[in-house]
PDB file of C-alpha atoms in Angstrom:
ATOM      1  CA  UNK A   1       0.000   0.000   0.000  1.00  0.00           C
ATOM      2  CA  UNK A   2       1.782   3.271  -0.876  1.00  0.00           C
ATOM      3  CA  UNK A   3       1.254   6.156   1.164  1.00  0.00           C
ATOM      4  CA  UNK A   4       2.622   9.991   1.005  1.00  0.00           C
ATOM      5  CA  UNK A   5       3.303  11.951   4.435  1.00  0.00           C
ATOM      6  CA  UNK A   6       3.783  15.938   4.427  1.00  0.00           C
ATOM      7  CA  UNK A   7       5.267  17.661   6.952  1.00  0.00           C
ATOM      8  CA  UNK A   8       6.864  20.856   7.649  1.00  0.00           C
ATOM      9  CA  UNK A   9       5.913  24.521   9.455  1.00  0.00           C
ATOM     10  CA  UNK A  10       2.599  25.357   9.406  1.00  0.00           C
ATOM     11  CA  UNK A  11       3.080  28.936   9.830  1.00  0.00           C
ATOM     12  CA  UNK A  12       5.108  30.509   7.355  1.00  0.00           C
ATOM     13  CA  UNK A  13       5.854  34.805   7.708  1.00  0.00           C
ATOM     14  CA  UNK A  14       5.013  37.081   4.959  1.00  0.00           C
ATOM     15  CA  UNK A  15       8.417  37.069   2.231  1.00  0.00           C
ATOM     16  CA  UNK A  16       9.360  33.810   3.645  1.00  0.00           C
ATOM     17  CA  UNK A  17      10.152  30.810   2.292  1.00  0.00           C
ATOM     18  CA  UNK A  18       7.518  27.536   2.917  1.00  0.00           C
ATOM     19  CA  UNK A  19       9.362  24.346   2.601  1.00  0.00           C
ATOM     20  CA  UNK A  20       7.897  20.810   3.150  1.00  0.00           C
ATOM     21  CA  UNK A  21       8.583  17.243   2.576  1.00  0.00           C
ATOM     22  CA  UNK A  22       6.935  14.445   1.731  1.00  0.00           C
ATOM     23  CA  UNK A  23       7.651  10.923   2.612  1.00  0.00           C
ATOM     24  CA  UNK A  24       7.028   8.014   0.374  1.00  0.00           C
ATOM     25  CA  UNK A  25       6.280   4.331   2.133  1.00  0.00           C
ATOM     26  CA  UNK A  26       4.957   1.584  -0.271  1.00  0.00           C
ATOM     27  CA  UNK A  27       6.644   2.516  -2.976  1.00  0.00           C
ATOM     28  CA  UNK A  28      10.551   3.951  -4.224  1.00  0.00           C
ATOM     29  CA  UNK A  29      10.568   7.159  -5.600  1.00  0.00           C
ATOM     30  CA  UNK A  30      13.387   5.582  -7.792  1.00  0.00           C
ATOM     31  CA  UNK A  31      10.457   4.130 -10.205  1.00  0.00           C
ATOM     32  CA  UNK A  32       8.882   5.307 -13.276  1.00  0.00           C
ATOM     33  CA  UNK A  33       6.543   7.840 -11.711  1.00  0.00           C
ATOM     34  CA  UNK A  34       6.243  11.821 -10.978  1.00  0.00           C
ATOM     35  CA  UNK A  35       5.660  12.716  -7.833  1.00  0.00           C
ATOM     36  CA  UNK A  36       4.014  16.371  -7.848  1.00  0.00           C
ATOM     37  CA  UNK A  37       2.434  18.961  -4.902  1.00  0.00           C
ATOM     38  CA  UNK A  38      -1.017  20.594  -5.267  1.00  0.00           C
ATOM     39  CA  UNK A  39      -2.235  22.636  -2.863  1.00  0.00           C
ATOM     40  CA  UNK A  40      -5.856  23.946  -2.206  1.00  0.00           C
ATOM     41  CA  UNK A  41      -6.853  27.675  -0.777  1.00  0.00           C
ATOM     42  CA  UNK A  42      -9.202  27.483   1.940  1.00  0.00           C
ATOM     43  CA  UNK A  43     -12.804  26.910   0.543  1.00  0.00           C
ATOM     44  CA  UNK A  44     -11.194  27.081  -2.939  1.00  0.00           C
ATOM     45  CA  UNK A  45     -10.393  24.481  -5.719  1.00  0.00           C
ATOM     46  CA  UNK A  46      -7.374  22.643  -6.692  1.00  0.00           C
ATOM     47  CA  UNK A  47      -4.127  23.747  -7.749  1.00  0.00           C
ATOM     48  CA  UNK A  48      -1.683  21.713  -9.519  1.00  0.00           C
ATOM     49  CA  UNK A  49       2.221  23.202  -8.062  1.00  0.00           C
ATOM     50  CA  UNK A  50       4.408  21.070 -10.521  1.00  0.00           C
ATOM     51  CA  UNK A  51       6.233  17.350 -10.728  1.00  0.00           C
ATOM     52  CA  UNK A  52       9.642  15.735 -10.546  1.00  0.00           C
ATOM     53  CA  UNK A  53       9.894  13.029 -12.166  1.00  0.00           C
ATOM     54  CA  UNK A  54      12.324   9.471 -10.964  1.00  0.00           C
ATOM     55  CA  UNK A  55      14.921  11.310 -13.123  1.00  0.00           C
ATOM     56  CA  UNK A  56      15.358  14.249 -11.682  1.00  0.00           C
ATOM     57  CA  UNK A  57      13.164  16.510 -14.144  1.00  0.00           C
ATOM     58  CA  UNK A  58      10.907  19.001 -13.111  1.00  0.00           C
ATOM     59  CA  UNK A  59       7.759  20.420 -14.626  1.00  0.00           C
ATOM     60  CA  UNK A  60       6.697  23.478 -12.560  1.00  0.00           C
ATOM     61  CA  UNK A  61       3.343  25.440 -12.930  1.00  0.00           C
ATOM     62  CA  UNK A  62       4.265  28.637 -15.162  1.00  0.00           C
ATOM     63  CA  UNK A  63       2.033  30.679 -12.461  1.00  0.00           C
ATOM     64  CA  UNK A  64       4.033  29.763  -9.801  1.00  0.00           C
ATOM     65  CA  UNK A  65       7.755  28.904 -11.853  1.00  0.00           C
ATOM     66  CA  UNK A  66       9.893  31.847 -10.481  1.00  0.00           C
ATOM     67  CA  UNK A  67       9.365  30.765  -6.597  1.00  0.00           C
ATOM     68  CA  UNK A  68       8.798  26.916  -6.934  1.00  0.00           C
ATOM     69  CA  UNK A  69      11.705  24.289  -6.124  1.00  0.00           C
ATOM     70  CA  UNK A  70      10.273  20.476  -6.285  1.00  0.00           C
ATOM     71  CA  UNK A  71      13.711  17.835  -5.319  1.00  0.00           C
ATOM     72  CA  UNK A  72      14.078  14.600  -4.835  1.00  0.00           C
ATOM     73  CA  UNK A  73      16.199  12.447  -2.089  1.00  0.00           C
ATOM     74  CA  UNK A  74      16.046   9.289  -2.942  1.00  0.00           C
ATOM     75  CA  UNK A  75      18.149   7.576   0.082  1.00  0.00           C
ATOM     76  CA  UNK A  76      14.847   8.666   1.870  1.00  0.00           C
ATOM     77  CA  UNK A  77      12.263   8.165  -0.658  1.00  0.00           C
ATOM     78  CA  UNK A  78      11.433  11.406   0.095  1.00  0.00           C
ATOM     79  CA  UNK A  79      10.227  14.631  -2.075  1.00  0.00           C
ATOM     80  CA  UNK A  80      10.111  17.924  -1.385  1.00  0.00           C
ATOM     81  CA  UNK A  81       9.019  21.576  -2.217  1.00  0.00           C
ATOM     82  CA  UNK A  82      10.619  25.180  -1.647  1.00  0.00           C
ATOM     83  CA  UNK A  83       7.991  28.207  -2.144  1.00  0.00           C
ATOM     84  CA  UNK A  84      10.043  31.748  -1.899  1.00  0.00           C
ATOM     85  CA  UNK A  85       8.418  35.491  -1.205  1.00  0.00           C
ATOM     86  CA  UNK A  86       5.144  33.796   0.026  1.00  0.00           C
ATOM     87  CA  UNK A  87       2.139  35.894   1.010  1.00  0.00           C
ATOM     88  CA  UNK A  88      -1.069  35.906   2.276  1.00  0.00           C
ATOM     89  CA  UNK A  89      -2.254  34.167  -1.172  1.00  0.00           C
ATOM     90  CA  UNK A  90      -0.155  31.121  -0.569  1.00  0.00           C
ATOM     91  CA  UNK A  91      -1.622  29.944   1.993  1.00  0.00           C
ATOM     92  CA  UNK A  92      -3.651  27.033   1.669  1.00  0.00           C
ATOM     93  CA  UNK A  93      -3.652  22.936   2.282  1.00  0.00           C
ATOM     94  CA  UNK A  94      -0.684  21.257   0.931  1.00  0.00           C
ATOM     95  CA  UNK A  95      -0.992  18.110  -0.686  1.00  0.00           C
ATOM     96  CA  UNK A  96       1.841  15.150  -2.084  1.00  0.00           C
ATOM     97  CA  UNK A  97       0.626  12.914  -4.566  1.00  0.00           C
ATOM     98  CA  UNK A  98       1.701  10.038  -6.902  1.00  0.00           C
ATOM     99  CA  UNK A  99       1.398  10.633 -10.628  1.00  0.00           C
ATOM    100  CA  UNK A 100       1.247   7.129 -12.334  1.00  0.00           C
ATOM    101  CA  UNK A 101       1.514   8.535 -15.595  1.00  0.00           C
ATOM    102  CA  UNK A 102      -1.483   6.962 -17.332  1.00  0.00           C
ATOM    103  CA  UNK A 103      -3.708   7.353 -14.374  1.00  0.00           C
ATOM    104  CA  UNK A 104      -2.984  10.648 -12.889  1.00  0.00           C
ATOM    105  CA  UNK A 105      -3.045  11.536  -9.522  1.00  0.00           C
ATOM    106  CA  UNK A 106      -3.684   8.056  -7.672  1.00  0.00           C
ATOM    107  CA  UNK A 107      -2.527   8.588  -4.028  1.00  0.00           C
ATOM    108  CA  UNK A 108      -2.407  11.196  -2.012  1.00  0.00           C
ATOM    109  CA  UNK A 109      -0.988  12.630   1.105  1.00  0.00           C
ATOM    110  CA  UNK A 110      -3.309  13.864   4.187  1.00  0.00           C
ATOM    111  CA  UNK A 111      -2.332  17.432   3.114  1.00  0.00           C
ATOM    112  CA  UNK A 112      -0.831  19.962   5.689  1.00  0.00           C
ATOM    113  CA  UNK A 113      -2.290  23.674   6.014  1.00  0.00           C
ATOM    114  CA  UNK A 114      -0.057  26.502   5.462  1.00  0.00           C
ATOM    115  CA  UNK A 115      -0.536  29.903   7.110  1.00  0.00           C
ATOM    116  CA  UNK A 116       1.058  32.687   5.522  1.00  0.00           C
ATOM    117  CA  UNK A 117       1.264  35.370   8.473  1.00  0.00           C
ATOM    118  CA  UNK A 118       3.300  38.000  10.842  1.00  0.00           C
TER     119      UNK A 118
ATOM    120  CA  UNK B   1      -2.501  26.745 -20.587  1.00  0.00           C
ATOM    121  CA  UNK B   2      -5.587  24.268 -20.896  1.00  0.00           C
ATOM    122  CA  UNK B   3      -8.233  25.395 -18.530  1.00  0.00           C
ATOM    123  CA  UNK B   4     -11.096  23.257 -17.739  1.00  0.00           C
ATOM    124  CA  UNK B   5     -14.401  24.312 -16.928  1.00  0.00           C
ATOM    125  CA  UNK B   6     -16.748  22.043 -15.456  1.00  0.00           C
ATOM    126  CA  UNK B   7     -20.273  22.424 -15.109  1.00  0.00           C
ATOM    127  CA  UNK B   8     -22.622  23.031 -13.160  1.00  0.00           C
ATOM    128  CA  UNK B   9     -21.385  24.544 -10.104  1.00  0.00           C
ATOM    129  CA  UNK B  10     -23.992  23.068  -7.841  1.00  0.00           C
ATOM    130  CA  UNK B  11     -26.232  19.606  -8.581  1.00  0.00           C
ATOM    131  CA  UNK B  12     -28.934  19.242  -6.355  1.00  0.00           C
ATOM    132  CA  UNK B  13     -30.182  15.808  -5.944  1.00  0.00           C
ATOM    133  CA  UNK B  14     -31.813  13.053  -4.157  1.00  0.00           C
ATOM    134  CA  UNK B  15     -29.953   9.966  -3.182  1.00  0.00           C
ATOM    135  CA  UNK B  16     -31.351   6.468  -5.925  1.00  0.00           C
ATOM    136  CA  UNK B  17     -30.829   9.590  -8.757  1.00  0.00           C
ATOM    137  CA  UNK B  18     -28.055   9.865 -11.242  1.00  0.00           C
ATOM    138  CA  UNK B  19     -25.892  12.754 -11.690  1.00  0.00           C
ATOM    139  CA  UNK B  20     -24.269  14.033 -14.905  1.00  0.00           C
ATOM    140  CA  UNK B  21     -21.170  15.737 -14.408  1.00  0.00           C
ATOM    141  CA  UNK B  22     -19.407  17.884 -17.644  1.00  0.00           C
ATOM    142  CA  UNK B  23     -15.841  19.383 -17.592  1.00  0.00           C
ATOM    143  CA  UNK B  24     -15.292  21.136 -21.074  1.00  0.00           C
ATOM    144  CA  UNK B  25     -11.273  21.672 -22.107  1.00  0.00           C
ATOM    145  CA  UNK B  26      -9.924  24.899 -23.915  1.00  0.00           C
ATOM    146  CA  UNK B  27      -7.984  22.421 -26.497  1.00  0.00           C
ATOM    147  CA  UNK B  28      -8.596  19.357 -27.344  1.00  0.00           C
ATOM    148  CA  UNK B  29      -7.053  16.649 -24.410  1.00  0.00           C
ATOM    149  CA  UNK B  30      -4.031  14.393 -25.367  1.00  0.00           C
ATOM    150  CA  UNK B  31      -4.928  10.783 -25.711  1.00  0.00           C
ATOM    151  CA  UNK B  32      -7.660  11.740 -23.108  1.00  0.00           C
ATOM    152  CA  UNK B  33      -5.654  11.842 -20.018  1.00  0.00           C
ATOM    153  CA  UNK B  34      -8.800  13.088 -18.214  1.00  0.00           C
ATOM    154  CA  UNK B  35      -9.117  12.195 -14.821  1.00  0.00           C
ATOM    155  CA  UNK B  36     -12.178  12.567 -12.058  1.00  0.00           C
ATOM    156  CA  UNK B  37     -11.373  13.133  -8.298  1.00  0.00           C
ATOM    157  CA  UNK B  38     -13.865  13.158  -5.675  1.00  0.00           C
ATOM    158  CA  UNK B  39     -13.194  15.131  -2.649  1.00  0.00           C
ATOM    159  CA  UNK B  40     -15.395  15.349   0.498  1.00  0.00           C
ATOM    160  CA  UNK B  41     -14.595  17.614   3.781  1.00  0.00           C
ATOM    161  CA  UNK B  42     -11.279  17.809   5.378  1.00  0.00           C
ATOM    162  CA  UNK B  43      -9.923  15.080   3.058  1.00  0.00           C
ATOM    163  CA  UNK B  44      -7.377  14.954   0.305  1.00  0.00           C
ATOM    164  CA  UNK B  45      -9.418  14.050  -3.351  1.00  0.00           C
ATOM    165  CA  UNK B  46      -9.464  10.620  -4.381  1.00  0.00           C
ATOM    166  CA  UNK B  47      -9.099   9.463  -7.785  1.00  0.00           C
ATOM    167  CA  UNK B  48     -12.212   8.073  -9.356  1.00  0.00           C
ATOM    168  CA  UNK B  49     -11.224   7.944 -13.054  1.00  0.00           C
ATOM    169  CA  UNK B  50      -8.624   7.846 -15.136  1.00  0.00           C
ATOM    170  CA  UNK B  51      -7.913   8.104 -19.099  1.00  0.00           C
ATOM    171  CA  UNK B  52     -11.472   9.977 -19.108  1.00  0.00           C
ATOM    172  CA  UNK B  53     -13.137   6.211 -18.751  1.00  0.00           C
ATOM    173  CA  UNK B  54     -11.156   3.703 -16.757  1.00  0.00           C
ATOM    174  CA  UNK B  55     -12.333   3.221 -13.173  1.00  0.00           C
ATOM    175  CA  UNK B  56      -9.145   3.558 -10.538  1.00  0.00           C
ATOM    176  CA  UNK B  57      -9.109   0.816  -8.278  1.00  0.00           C
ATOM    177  CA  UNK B  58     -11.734   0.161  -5.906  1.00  0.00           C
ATOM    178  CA  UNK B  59     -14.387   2.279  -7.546  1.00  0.00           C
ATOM    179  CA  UNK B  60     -17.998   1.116  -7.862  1.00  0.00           C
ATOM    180  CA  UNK B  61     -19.393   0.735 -10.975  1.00  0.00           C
ATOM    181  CA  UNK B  62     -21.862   3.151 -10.617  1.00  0.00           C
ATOM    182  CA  UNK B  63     -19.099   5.958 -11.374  1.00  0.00           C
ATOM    183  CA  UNK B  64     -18.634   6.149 -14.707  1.00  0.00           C
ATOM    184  CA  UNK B  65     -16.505   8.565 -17.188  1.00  0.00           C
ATOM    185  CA  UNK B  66     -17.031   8.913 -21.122  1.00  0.00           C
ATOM    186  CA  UNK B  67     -15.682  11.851 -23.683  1.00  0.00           C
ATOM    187  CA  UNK B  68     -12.975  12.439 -25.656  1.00  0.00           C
ATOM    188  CA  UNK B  69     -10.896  15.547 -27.071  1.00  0.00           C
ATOM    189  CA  UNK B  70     -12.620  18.463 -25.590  1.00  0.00           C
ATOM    190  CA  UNK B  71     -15.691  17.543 -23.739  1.00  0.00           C
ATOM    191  CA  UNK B  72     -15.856  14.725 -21.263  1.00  0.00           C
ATOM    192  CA  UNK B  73     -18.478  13.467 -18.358  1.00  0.00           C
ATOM    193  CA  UNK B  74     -18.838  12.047 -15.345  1.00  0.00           C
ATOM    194  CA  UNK B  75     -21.874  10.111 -14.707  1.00  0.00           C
ATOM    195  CA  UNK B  76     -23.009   8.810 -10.962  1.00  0.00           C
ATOM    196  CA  UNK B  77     -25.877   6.688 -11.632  1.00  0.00           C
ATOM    197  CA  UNK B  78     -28.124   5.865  -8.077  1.00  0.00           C
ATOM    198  CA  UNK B  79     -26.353   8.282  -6.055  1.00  0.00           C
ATOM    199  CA  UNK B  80     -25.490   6.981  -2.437  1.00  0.00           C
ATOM    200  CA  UNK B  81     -25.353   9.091   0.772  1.00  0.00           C
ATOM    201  CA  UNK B  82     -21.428   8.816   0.445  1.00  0.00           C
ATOM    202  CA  UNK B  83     -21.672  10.098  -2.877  1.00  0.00           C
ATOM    203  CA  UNK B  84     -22.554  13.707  -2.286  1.00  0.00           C
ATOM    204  CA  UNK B  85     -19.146  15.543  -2.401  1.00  0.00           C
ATOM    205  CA  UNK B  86     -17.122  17.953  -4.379  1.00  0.00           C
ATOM    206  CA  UNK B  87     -15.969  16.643  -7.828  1.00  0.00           C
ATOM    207  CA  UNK B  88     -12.838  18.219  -9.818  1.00  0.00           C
ATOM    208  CA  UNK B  89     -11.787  16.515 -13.259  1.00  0.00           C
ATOM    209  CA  UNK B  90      -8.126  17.131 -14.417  1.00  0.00           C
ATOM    210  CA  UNK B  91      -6.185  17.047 -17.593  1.00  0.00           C
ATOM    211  CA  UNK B  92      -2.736  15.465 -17.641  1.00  0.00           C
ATOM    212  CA  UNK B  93      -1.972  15.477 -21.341  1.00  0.00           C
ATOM    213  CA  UNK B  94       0.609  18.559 -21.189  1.00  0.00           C
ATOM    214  CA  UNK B  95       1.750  20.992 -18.838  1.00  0.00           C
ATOM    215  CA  UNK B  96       0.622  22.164 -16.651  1.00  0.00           C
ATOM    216  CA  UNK B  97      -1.724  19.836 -15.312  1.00  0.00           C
ATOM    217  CA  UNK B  98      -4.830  21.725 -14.820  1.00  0.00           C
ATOM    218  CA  UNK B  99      -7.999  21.659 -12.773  1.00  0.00           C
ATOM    219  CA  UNK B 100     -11.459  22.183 -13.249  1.00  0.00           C
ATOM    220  CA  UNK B 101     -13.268  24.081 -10.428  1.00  0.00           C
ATOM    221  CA  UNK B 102     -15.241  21.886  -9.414  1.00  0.00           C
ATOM    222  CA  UNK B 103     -18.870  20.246  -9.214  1.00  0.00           C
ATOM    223  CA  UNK B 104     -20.724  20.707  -5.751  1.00  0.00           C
ATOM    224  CA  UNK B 105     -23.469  17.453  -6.012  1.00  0.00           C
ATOM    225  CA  UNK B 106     -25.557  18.384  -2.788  1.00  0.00           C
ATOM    226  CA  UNK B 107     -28.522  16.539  -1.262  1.00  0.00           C
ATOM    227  CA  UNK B 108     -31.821  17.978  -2.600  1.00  0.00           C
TER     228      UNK B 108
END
């Protein structure tokens, strides 16, 4: 059974930088998969944040490209993403998920809320 | 960009009816890597469909997903209490992966 784990701060101050992990169980981020972030405003709809892929590469949401760092450790089967210069607008639920390729988005982490604030 | 916008915002129904669910794309999806997600309260979405008709594991048969290029549905046919939840459908076919806004199917 795979399963994703976020964690990091949950309060982040205004020009900051918001940085969490995600932890991979189940599964090796080593295999042919991207592992991406989407996060989710409160009472708002889904955002898709970008992907790395097993390689290395990185496909990063154009909106959000000049602030956005998604790595990889694999000794840890972890993943993780760097947002710079945050504000209020950033802050929302977190979420880690497996991209299968062909089928998308197929599991998820718990998500982790956010707070951008002084 | 391909944005995705799925209608309507709100579906009002009673649980035993069926629920038709539409998520229109700007361009034309490639090889219809459409997916559905279901997402209820305080939880992360769970994927119900993939390739715009394959069920994801686990699903009931009751969910079902049809379309192709730019207009694709999602069909809940005898809609169970568990059922009523926020629905967001997704295109993966080139970057970046975009979102609908989502489908609100209430209880009537």
């Amino acid at each position: 059974q795979v399963q994703l784990q976020e964690s990091g701060p949950g309060l982040v101050k205004p020009s900051g930088t918001l940085s969490l992990t995600c932890a991979v169980s189940g599964d090796s981020i080593s295999n042919i998969n991207w592992w991406s972030w989407v996060r989710q405003p409160p009472g708002m709809g889904l955002e898709w944040i970008g992907e790395v892929y097993h390689s290395g590469n990185t496909n990063y949401n154009p909106s959000l490209k000049s602030r956005v760092t998604i790595s990889m450790d694999r000794s840890k089967d972890q993943f993780s993403l760097r947002l710079s210069s945050v504000t209020a607008a950033d802050t929302a639920v977190y979420y880690c998920a497996r991209d299968a390729a062909h089928s998308s988005l197929d599991y998820w982490g718990q998500g982790t809320l956010v707070t951008v604030s002084s | 960009e391909n944005v995705l916008t799925q209608s309507p915002g709100t579906l009002s129904l009673s649980p035993g009816e069926s629920a038709t669910l539409s998520c229109r794309a700007s361009q034309s999806v490639r090889s219809s890597y459409l997916a559905w997600y279901q997402q209820k309260p305080g939880q992360a979405p769970r994927l119900l469909i993939y390739l715009a008709s394959s069920r994801a594991t686990g699903i009931p048969d009751r969910f079902s997903g049809s379309g192709s290029g730019t207009d694709f549905t999602l069909t809940i046919s005898r809609l169970e209490p568990e059922d009523f939840a926020v629905y967001y459908c997704q295109q993966y076919g080139s970057s970046p992966k975009t979102f609908g806004q989502g489908t609100k199917v209430e209880i009537k």
